[in-house]
Amino acid sequence: MNHLATNFYEAASVILFGIGFMNLLLQNNLIKKFIGLNIMDTAVYLFLAAKGYIFNRTAPILTDGIIDANYYINPVPAGLVLTGIVVSVSVTAFSLALVQRLYKHYGTLNMDEIMQFAREGEGE
Amino acid sequence: MHHVNLVHNIPFFSIFLAMFCGIITPLISNGKIARRVHGAMVLIVGVMSAILLINVTKNQETFTFMMGHFPAPWGNELKAGPLEALMALTFSVVMFLTVTGGSDFIYKEIVPEKQNLYFIMLNALFGAMLALVYTNDMFTAYVFIEINTIASCALIMAKGTANAMVGTTHYLVISLMGSGLFLLGLSILYSITGHLLMPQMQEAIIALAATGEYHFPLLVVTGLLFIGLGIKSALYPFHAALPGAYSAAVPTSSGILSGLVLKSYIILAIKLIYSVFSVEVMRELKIVNIMFVFGLVAMVMGSVRAMKETRMKRMLAYSSVAQIGYIYMGIGLASRIGMVAACFHILAHAFTKSMLFVCCGSMVDECDGKEQLYHLRGAGFRNPLAGVGFTVGALSMVGVPLFAGFISKLYFASASVYVPGKMIAVLLVLAISMILNAMYFLPSVIAIWTPVKTEGEQTHKRVSVSPSFGIAVVLFIAANLTLGIWYHPFIHIIEMGISLLQ
């Protein structure tokens, strides 16, 4: 319990990850499914950002000439978050393009209905 | 100016060349020219990989290539040894042969304005797979996993039919779950080790394992990473997207996805075992045993599902599920020889399954796209080359001597002898799976060589196939026989590569 209280950012991000993951897995509405994907990815970015931040320190930008590393937070996780954001943006763009085409063809966003239509189409 | 070893630049240059061709391909509006650019690129990478392979096996070395001149632990690195070079060479050869043999499908099934876009995706996919083989940095691996995912989804979707879209959605969702788990695992691993480069991570993990600190997070991390990669490489319970996606896609895409893309994730998993977690820690955490059990289940269940299937491409997809099970079973044996068998099976399956998909696609095409076995009767007489290719592939998958599939099964069986606790399970499941393989592959082989007597006179009208298809199938068969007869050098290289990975 104590660990949860001290690491509440991490705990929150893992819970968010779970919410996003289950949405991606179980949600029938395709748009909501990919919102789930974004929640999942964002949860990991929260985790990374929380890990990179060190209390009472400042952003690693040299302004007053201090080169001591103990004065700054860890910049690497921020770099990872940026890279991750680029990746998830492109994945989301691809997914939404796909969803749009599916909607144009089937006229619905419900995955179950789409699967049913697809099966009917195959059976012909 | 220090001495620059040109051979050491090959890994970087291969990835760069593939990505660069992906970038210039949009400028080429003609699909045929885009194909030539792609083919030339793959050939160049193949030749370079062969040079690299000869060099590293001669010197028995692995080397790291520093990207951007920042030394470890800050910079980004590529690492290459015999195993990596062999995999890059295999990927290039299989890619080249599959695209050469399957180029007709691309021209026929994809609208002409979009053919060049297909080759962009092929180039990006090839670059991403090479990067997964060579990278020495975990976050780079994650980024290329995602590039791999998007490119493979685009390859499935390229046909543009409704089925292809549904198949892509399925494949995309399942792949994204896999990469999400991988990313979370990677983030936690980074937070407990403080490194992203594999060798530094390994040092930290061995130190953590020795002190027993962070035991539970380490267990969770291995679970997340390997479940993530298991989902991406379609290990049995996570295979649901494969049949729909592979049967809806262009046969060329299916061949590449099943033969190569799934393997690139497994190679990453093997690198994780040796270069990140180290074999001792993996054994201690019991993850290998879980992989072993999943592998065994996949071997049986994949074959059972394949047996129930009457549609050819879906059957091949389920057969891939079973073959992925073989590879995980070999990894799960947690012995050197088991890993050698698994790596050899990666080669054998890459060469065999790509050929099967291309030949199957060619036969299905003449039957007006009907892929039920019933409609394919006599297809071997109408299209002898595809029929022979399919037969060779099927025999190799069943494990008939002289073909590639036999050698890996032989090695799996002999590997199990050294692991007493798992021997009986391996031999039993291997036998069951081989019988099941025979039970679904042989009927399809018999069906395509069954003469059909219909009222029409021109029952066995030969169809003409393009020369590129012919050359590709002949080379595929030659490669399969080479792997099946002169397998010693490959086993030797794999053994050397694995011992150098540690």
XYZ file of C-alpha atoms in Angstrom, chain B residues 7-8 10-11 48-65 78-89 133-136 267 271 275 492-502:
52
model
C 32.263 -4.038 -43.658
C 31.209 -2.577 -40.319
C 27.003 -2.660 -43.863
C 24.264 -2.994 -41.192
C 26.126 -6.757 -48.741
C 24.688 -9.140 -46.153
C 26.504 -12.024 -47.836
C 29.782 -10.090 -47.668
C 29.090 -9.291 -44.029
C 28.274 -12.935 -43.321
C 31.504 -14.165 -44.927
C 33.516 -11.607 -42.990
C 32.042 -12.191 -39.555
C 32.121 -15.979 -39.874
C 35.746 -15.864 -41.047
C 36.769 -13.676 -38.114
C 34.269 -15.306 -35.712
C 33.354 -11.895 -34.396
C 30.481 -9.628 -33.557
C 30.893 -5.894 -33.703
C 28.890 -2.889 -32.647
C 28.431 0.055 -34.936
C 23.778 -1.508 -34.162
C 25.254 -4.907 -33.562
C 26.047 -7.597 -36.089
C 27.419 -11.096 -35.908
C 27.001 -14.324 -37.865
C 23.391 -14.877 -36.774
C 22.294 -11.347 -37.631
C 24.076 -11.450 -40.985
C 22.549 -14.828 -41.828
C 19.071 -13.550 -40.973
C 19.568 -10.384 -43.037
C 20.727 -12.527 -45.964
C 17.660 -7.810 -36.694
C 20.570 -5.431 -36.197
C 19.547 -3.020 -33.447
C 21.299 -3.021 -30.113
C 14.585 -12.817 -33.746
C 18.143 -11.269 -28.922
C 21.676 -10.026 -25.058
C 27.511 -24.123 -38.094
C 26.879 -20.404 -38.704
C 23.839 -20.407 -36.405
C 25.794 -22.144 -33.649
C 28.613 -19.646 -33.956
C 26.148 -16.762 -34.037
C 24.351 -17.903 -30.896
C 27.555 -18.447 -28.949
C 28.701 -14.974 -29.984
C 25.385 -13.413 -28.945
C 26.035 -14.221 -25.300
